[in-house]
Coordinates of C-alpha atoms in Angstrom, one line a residue:
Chain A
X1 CA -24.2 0.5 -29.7
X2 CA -27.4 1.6 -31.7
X3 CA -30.5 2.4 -29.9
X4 CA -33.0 -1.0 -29.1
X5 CA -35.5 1.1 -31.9
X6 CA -33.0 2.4 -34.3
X7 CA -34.3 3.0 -37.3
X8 CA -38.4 2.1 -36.6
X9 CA -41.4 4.0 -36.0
X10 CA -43.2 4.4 -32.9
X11 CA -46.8 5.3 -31.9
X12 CA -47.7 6.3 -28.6
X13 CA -51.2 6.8 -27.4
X14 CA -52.9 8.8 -25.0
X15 CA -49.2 11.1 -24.4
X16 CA -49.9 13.9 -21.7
X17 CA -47.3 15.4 -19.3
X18 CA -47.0 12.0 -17.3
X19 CA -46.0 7.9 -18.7
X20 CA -47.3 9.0 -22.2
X21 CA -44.6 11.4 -22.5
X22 CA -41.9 9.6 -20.8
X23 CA -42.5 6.4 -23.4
X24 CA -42.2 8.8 -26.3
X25 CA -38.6 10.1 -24.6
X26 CA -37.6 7.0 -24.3
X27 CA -38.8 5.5 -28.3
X28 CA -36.4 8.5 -29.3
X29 CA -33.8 7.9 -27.2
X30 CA -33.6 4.6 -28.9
X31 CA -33.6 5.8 -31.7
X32 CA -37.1 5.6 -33.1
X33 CA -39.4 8.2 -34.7
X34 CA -42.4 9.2 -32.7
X35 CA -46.0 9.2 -33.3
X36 CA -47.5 11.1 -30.7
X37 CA -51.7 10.8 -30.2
X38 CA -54.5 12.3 -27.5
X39 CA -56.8 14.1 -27.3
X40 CA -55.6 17.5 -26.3
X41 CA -53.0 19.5 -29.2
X42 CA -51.1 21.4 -26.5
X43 CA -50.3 18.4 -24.8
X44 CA -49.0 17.3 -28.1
X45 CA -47.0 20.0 -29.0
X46 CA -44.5 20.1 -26.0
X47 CA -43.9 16.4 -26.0
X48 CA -43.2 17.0 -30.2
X49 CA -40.9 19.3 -29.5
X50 CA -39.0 17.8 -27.2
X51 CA -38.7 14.2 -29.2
X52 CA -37.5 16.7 -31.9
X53 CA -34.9 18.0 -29.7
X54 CA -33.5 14.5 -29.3
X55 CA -33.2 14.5 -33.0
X56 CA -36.0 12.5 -33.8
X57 CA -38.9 13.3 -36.2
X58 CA -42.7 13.9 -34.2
X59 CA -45.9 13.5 -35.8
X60 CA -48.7 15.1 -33.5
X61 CA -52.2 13.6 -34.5
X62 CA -55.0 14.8 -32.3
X63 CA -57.2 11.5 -31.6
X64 CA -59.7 10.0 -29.8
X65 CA -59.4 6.9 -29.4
X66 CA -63.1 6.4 -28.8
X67 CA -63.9 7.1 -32.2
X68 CA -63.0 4.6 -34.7
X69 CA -63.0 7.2 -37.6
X70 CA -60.1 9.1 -35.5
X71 CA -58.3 5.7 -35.0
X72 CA -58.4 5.4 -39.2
X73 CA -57.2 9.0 -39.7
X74 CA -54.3 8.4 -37.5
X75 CA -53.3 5.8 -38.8
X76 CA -53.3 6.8 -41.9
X77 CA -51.3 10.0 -41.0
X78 CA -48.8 7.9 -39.7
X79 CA -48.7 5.7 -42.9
X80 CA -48.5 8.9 -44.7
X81 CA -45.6 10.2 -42.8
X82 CA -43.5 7.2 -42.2
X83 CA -44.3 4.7 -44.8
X84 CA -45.2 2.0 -42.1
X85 CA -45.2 1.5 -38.3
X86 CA -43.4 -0.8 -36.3
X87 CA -44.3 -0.2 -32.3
X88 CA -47.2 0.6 -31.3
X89 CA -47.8 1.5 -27.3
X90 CA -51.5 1.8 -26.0
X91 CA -51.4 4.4 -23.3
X92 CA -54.7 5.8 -23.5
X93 CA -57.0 5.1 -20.5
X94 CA -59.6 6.6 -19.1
X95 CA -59.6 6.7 -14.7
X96 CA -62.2 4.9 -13.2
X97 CA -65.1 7.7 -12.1
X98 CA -64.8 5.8 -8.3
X99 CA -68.3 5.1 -7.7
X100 CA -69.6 2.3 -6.6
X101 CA -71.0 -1.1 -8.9
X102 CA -74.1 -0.7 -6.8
X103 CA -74.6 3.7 -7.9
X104 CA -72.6 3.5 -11.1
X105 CA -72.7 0.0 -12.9
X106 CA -72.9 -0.7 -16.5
X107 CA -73.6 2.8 -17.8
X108 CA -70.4 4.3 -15.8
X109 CA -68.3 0.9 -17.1
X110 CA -69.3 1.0 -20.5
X111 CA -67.3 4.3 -20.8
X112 CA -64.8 3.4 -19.5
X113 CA -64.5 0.5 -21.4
X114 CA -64.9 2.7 -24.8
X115 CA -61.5 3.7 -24.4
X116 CA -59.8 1.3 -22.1
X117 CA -61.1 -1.7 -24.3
X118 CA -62.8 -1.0 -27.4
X119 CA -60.7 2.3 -28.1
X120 CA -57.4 0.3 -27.9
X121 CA -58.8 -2.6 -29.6
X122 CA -59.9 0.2 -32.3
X123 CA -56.2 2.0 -32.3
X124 CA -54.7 -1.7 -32.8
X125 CA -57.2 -3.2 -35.9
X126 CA -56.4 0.3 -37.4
X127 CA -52.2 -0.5 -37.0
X128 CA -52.3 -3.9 -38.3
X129 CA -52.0 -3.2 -41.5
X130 CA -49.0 -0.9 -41.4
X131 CA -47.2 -3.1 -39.4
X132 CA -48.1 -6.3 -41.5
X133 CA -46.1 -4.1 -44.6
X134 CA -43.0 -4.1 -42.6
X135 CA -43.0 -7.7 -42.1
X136 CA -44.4 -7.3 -38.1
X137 CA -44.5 -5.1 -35.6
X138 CA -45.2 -4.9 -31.6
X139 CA -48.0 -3.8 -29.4
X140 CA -47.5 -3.4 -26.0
X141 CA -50.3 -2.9 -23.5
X142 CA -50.5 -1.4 -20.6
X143 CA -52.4 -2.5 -18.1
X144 CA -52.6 -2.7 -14.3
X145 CA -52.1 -3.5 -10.8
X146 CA -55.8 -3.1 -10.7
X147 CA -56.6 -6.5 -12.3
X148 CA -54.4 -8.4 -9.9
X149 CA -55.8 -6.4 -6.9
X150 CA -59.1 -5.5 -6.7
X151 CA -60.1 -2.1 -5.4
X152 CA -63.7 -1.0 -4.7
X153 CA -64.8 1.4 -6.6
X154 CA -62.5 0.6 -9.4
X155 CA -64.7 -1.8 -10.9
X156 CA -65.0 -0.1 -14.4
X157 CA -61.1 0.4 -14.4
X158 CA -60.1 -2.6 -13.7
X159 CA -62.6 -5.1 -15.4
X160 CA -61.9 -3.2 -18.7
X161 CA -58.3 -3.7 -18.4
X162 CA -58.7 -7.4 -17.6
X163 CA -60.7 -7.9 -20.6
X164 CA -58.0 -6.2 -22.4
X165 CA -55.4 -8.8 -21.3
X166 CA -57.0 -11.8 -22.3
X167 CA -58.3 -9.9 -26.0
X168 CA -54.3 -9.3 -26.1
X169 CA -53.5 -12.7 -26.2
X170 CA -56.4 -13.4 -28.7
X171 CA -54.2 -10.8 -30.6
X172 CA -51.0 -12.7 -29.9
X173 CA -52.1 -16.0 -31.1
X174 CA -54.0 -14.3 -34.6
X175 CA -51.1 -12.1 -35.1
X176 CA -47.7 -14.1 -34.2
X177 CA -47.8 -15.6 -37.8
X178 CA -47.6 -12.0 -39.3
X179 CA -44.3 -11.4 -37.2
X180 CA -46.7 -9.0 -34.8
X181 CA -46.3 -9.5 -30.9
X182 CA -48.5 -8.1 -28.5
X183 CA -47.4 -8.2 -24.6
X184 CA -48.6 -5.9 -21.8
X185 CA -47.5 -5.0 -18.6
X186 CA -49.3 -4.4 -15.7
X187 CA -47.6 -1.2 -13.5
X188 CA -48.7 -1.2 -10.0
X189 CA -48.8 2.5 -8.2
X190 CA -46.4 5.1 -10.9
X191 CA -45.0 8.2 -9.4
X192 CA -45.5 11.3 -11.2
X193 CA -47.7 14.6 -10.5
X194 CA -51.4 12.7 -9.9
X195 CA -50.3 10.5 -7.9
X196 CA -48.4 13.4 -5.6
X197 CA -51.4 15.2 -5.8
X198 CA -53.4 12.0 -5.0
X199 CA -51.1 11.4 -1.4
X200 CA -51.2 15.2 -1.0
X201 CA -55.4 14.7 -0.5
X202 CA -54.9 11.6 1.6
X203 CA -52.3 13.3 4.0
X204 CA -54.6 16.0 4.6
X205 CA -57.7 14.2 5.4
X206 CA -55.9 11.5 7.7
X207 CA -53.7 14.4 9.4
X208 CA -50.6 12.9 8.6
X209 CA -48.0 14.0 6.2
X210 CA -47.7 13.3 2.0
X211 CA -44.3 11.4 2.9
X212 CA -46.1 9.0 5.2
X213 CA -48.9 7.7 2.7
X214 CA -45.8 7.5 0.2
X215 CA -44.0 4.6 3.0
X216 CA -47.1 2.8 3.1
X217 CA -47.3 1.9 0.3
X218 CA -44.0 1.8 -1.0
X219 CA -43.5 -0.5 2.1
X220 CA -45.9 -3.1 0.8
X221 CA -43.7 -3.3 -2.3
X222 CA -40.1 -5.4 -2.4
X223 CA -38.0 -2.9 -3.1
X224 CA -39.5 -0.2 -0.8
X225 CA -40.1 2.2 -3.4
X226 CA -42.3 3.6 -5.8
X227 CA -41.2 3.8 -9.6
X228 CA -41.6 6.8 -11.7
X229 CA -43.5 6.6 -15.0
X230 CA -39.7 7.1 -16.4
X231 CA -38.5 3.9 -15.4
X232 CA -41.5 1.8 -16.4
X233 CA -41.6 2.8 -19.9
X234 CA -37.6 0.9 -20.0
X235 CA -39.7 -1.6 -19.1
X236 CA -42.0 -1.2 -22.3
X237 CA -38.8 -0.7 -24.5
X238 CA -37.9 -3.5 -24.1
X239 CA -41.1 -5.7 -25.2
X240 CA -41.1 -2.5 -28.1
X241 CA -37.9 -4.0 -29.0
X242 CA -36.7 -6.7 -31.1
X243 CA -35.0 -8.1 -28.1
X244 CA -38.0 -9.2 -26.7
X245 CA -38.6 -11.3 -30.5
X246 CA -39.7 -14.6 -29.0
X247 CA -41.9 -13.6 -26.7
X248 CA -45.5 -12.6 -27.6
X249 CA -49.1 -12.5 -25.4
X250 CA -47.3 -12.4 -22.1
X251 CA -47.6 -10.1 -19.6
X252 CA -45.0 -8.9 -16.8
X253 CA -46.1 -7.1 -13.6
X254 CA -43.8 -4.2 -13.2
X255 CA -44.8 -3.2 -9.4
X256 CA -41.6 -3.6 -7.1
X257 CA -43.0 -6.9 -6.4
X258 CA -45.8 -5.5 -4.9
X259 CA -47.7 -8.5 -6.2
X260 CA -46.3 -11.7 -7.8
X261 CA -48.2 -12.9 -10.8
Chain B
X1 CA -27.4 -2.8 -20.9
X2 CA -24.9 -4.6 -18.6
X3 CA -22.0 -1.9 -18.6
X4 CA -19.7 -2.5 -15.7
X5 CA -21.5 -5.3 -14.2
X6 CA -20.1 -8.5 -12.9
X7 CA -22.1 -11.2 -13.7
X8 CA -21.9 -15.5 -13.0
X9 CA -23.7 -17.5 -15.3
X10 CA -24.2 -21.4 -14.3
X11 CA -25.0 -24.3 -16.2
X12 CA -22.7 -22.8 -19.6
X13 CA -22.9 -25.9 -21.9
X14 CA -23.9 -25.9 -25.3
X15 CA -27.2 -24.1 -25.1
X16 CA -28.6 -21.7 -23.4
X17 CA -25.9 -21.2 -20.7
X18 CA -23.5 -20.4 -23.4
X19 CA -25.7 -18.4 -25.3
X20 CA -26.4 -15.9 -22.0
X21 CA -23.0 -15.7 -21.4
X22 CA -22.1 -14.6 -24.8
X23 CA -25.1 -12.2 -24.3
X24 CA -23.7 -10.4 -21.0
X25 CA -20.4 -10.3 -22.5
X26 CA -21.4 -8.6 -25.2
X27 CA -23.6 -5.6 -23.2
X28 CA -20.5 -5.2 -21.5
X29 CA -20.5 -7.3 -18.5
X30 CA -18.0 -8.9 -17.2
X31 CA -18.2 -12.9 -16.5
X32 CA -18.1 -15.6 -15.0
X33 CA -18.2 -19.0 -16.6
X34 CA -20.2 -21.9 -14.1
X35 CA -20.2 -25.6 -15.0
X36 CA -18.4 -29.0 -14.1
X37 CA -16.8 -29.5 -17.7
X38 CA -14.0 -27.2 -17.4
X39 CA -13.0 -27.5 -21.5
X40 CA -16.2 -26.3 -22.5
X41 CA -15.8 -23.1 -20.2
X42 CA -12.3 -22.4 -21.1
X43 CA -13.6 -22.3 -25.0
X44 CA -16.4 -20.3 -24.3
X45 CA -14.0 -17.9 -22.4
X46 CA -11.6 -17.9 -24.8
X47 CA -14.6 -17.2 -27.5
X48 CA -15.6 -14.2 -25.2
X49 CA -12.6 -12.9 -24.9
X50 CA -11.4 -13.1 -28.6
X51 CA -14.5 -10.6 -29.5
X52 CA -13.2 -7.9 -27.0
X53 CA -15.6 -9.6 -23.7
X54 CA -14.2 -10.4 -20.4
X55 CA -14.7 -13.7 -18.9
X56 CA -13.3 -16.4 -16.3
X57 CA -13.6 -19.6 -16.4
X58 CA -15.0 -20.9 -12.7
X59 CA -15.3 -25.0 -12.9
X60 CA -17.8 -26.0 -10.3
X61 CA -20.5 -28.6 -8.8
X62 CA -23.4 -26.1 -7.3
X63 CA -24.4 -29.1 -5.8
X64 CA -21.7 -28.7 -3.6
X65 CA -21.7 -25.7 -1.4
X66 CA -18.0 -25.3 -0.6
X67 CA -17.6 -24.9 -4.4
X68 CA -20.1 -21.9 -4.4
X69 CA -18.5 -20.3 -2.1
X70 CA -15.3 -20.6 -4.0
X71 CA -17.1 -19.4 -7.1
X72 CA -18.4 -16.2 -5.3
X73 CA -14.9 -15.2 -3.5
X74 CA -12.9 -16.3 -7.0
X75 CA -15.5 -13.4 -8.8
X76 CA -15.0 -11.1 -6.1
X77 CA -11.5 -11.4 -6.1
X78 CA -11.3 -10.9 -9.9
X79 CA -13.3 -8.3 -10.8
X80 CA -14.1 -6.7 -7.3
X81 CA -17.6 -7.1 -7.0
X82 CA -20.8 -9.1 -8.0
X83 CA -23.9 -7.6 -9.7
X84 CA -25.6 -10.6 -11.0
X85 CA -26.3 -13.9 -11.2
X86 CA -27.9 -16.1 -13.4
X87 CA -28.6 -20.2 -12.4
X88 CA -29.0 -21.7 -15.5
X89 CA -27.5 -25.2 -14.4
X90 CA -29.7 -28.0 -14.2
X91 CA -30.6 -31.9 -14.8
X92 CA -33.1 -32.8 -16.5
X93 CA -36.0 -36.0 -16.2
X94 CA -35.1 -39.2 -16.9
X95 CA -38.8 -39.7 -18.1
X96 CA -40.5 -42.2 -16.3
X97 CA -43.9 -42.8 -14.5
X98 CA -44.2 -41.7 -10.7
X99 CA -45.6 -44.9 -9.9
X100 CA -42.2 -46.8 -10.5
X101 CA -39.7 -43.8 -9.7
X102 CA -36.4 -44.3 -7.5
X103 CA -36.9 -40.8 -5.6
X104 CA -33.5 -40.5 -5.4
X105 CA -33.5 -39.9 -8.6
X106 CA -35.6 -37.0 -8.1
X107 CA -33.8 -35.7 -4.7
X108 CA -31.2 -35.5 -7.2
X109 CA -32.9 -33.1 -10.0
X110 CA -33.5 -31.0 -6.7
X111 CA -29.7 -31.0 -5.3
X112 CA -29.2 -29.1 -8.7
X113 CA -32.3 -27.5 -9.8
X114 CA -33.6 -26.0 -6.8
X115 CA -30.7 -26.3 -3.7
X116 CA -27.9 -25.6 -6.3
X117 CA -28.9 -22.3 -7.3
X118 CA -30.2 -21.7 -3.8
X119 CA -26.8 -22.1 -2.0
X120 CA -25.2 -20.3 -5.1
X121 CA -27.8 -17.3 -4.6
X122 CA -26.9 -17.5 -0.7
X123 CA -23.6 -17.6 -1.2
X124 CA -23.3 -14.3 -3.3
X125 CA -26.0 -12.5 -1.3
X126 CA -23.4 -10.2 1.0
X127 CA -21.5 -8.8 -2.4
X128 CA -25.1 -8.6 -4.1
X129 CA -25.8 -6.2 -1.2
X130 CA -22.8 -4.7 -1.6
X131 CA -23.9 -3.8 -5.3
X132 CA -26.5 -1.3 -4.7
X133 CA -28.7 -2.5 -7.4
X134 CA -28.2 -6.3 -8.4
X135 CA -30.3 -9.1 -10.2
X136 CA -30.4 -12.8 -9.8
X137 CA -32.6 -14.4 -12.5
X138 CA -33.7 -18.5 -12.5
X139 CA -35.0 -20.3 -15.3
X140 CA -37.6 -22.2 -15.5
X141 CA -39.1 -24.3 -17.8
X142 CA -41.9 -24.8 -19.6
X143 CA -42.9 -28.2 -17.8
X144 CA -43.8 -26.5 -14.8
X145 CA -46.8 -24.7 -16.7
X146 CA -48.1 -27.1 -18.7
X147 CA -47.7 -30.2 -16.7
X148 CA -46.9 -33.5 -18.5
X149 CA -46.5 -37.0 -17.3
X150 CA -43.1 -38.4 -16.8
X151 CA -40.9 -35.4 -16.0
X152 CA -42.9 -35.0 -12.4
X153 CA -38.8 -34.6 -10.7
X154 CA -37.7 -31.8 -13.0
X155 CA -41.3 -30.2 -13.3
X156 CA -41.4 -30.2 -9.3
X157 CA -37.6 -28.5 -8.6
X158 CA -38.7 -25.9 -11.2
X159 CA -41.9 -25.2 -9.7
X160 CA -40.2 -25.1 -6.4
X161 CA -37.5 -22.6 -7.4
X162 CA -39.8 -20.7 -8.7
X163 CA -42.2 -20.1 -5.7
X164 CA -38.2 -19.7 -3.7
X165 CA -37.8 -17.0 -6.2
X166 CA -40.7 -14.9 -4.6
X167 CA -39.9 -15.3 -1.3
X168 CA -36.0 -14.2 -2.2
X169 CA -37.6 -11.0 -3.9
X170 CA -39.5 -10.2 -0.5
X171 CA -36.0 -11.1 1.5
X172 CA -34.2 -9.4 -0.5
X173 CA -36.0 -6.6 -2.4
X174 CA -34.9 -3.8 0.4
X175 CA -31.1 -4.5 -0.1
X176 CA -31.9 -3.5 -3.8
X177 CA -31.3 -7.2 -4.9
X178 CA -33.6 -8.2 -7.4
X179 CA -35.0 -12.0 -8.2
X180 CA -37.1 -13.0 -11.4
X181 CA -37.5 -15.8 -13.6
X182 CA -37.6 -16.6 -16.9
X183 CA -39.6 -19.1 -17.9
X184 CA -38.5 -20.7 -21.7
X185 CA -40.6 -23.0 -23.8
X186 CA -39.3 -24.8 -26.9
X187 CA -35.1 -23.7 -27.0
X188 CA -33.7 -24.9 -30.4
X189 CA -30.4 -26.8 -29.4
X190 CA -29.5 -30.2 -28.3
X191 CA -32.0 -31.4 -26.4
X192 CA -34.6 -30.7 -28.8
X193 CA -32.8 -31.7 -31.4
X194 CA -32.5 -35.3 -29.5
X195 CA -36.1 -35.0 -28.8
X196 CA -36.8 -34.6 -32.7
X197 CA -35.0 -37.3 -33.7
X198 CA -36.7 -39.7 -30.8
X199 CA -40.0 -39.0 -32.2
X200 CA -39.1 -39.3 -35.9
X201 CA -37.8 -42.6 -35.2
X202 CA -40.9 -43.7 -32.9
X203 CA -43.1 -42.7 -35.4
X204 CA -41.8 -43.2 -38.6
X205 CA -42.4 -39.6 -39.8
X206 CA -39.6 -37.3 -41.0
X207 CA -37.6 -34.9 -38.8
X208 CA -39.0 -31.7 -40.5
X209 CA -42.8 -32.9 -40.0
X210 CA -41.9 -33.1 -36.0
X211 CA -40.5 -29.7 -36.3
X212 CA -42.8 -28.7 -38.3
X213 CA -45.5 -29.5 -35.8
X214 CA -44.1 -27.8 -33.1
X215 CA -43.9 -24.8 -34.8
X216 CA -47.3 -24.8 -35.7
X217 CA -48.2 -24.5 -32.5
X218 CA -46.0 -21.7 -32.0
X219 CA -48.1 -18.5 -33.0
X220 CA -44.8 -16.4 -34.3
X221 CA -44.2 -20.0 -36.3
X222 CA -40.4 -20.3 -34.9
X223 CA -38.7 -22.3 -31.9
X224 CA -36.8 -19.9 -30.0
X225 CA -33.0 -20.1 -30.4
X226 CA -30.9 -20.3 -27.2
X227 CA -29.7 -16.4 -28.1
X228 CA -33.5 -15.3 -28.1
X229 CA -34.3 -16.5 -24.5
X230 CA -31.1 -14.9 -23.5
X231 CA -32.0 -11.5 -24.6
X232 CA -34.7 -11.9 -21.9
X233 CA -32.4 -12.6 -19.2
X234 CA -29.9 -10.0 -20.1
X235 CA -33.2 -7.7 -19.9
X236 CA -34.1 -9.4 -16.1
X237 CA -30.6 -8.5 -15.0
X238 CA -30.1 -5.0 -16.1
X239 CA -31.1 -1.9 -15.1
X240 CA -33.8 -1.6 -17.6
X241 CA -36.2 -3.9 -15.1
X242 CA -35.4 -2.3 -11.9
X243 CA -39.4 -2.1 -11.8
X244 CA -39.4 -5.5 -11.4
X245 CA -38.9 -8.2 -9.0
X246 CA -40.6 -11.7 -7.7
X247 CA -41.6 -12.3 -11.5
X248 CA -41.7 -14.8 -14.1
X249 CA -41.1 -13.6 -17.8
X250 CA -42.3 -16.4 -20.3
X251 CA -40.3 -16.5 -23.5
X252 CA -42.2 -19.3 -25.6
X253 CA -42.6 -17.3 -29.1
X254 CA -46.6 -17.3 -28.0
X255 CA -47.0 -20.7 -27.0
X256 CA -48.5 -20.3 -24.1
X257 CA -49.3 -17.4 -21.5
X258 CA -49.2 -17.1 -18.8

């Protein structure tokens, strides 16, 4: 059977060792060219190669999404290469600085939301046209647990992905009549190296050991687990895909049923 | 995406029932075929099975609980196991005001809606757990999110399966079975089609205009087929969502979101 993105072109933002690279695995498993974007070229460069080793062709454009100029010259560079885009995936984020509303505020939010909000929003107005000369395209976001459950001192975070959700179905309903859908999905912890390192911290300063913060809090999930960054970007494929063709501004929590939305 | 599953679809008729079926079959499940009018499931099996599928026709009332567990133990016995399940079957409103509603009328919307796919669900939980990694997915309905008057019964069950669906997903989640919903607007097929026709007549306006209408307010401008919704449910019981449990998944082409 041919891959769920034979034949298109994806971009992925914001790809680094962790869920940016393991979406742009998976859009070339399926079949898809890869557009690979962040910041940092060396972090480019290993994920390239190794879409290219799945027999797919890689485009590395160094980006910030923060600057609307960069968001123009990479999507020009991936007009230039491909002829037109068809996925787009908004990965980029930038972690909440954890300090509190009272010490940090709006000056520590608002940079947070220049890449969480405006620099996706940025990425996204630069895509539409690319996607509009294929006859439509999809966006997926990804958002967060964070906007469901509400952690102190992840006020920045999580209020700039919220706005994101509700601009994405803005997007949804302006862009549904030019064949372009835009879903997101809100992940709830993803294992992978930070968050390791993350339990590693904890278990030290509670005296207890990595593999007991890990049952916690997989043990307030359904499933009792907690899902690599691998198996959410499946997740992603499939609102990449045409298989998810009718549906457009919705969002699925993808937590273990951590929380039901 | 369903490759060596076993799979029971309720409620195959001649939308969306069928339409999942077909789907399953097609990513390589194996399956079998729920609903009271046993012709229709033999043709839809034979259809399956023509283009290469596997599927067995399993003629049942879920309202009845003695013919769920028959359903479960006749899967079983054919294809030695039971991955998912999908409870499609339901009956719908008869469209009346609250005020003046036999509630045994509604009572029995639930028998099907909500206690038929409950006892179904029950019914297959000890070969689910058996499975390692197994999916049950509800449907919903788009009454339940944007509340109308007149369908109060249907609106109800389906708002009432859906909150079961949760608590399943808790129950259930650490025996690897998983429990979402999709929730589908506007499904082109018979219904709507009935639905059209109603209006044109009530208002004098032309069967297109009514369409027409609806998919105005649908921003990706089409009403979804019966094979696009099923694509979401093929999605809920594979592998691919093992991320995901307790949810509902709208498929509306943009409707509404939820």
């Amino acid at each position: 059977m041919p891959g769920l993105l034979e034949g298109k072109v994806a971009v992925v933002s914001g790809v680094g060792p962790g869920m940016g690279r393991d979406l742009s695995l998976a859009c070339a498993r399926e079949g898809s060219d890869v557009v690979l974007a962040a910041r940092s070229d060396w972090k480019l460069e290993a994920v390239a190669r190794e879409v290219e080793e799945l027999g797919r062709t890689a485009l590395s454009v160094p980006s910030d999404v923060s600057d609307p100029e960069q968001c123009r010259r990479l999507a020009e560079a991936a007009t230039a290469a491909f002829g037109g885009v068809d996925v787009l995936i908004n990965n980029a984020f930038k972690e909440d600085p954890f300090v509190d509303f009272q010490h940090g505020g709006p000056d520590v939010w608002r940079d947070v939301f220049d890449v969480n909000f405006f620099g996706t929003l940025q990425v996204t107005q630069a895509f539409v046209p690319s996607m509009k000369t294929r006859g439509g395209g999809a966006i997926v976001m990804i958002s967060t647990l964070s906007t469901r459950i509400v952690n102190p001192l992840l006020g920045g975070y999580a209020s700039s992905k919220a706005a994101l959700l509700t601009a994405s179905k803005t997007l949804a309903e302006e862009l549904g009549p030019a064949g372009i859908r835009v879903n997101s999905i809100a992940p709830g912890h993803i294992w992978g190296r930070s968050l390791e390192w993350y339990f590693d911290h904890l278990a030290k300063e509670r005296g207890v050991t990595p593999q007991q913060i890990y049952d916690e809090i997989a043990d307030q999930t359904c499933l009792k687990r907690i899902h690599t960054s691998a198996e959410i970007a499946e997740v992603v494929l499939f609102f990449a895909s045409d298989r998810s063709r009718a549906i457009t501004g919705q969002t699925l929590d993808v937590n273990g049923g951590r929380y039901f939305h | 995406m369903l490759e060596d599953k076993v799979a029971v679809v309720t409620g195959v008729g001649p939308g969306l029932g069928q339409a999942t079926a077909a789907a399953f079959a097609r990513e390589g499940a194996a399956v079998g075929l729920v609903a009271r009018n046993e012709d229709r499931i033999r043709e839809v099996a034979d259809r399956i099975t023509a283009a290469g599928g596997r599927a067995l026709p399993l003629p049942a009332d879920v309202t009845d609980a003695e013919q769920c567990a028959r359903v479960v133990a006749a899967t079983v016995e054919e294809y030695g196991g039971f991955d998912c399940l999908v409870n499609s079957a339901f009956r719908p409103d008869l469209y009346g005001p609250f005020e003046h509603v036999d509630l045994a009328r509604w009572r029995g919307i639930f028998e099907v809606n909500l206690f038929g796919a409950l006892q179904l669900t029950q019914a297959a939980i000890p070969h689910l757990k058996q499975a390692g990694s197994a999916s049950v997915v509800m449907v919903g309905s788009m009454s339940m999110r944007r509340i109308r008057g007149g369908e109060g019964g249907y609106a109800a069950s389906k708002a009432a399966l859906y909150t079961a669906t949760q608590v399943l997903a808790k129950e259930l989640g650490p025996d690897g079975i998983r429990v979402n919903t999709v929730v589908p607007g506007w499904i082109w097929g018979p219904s709507v089609r009935s639905y059209v026709e109603w209006e044109s007549e009530r208002r004098g306006v032309a069967a297109d205009e009514i369409v027409a209408e609806i998919e105005a307010r649908i921003p990706l401008g089409f009403i979804p087929a019966p094979e696009d919704v099923a694509e979401a449910i093929v999605f809920l019981a594979s592998d691919m969502s093992r991320t995901v449990t307790g949810q509902g998944l709208d498929v509306n082409g943009g409707e509404y979101f939820h």
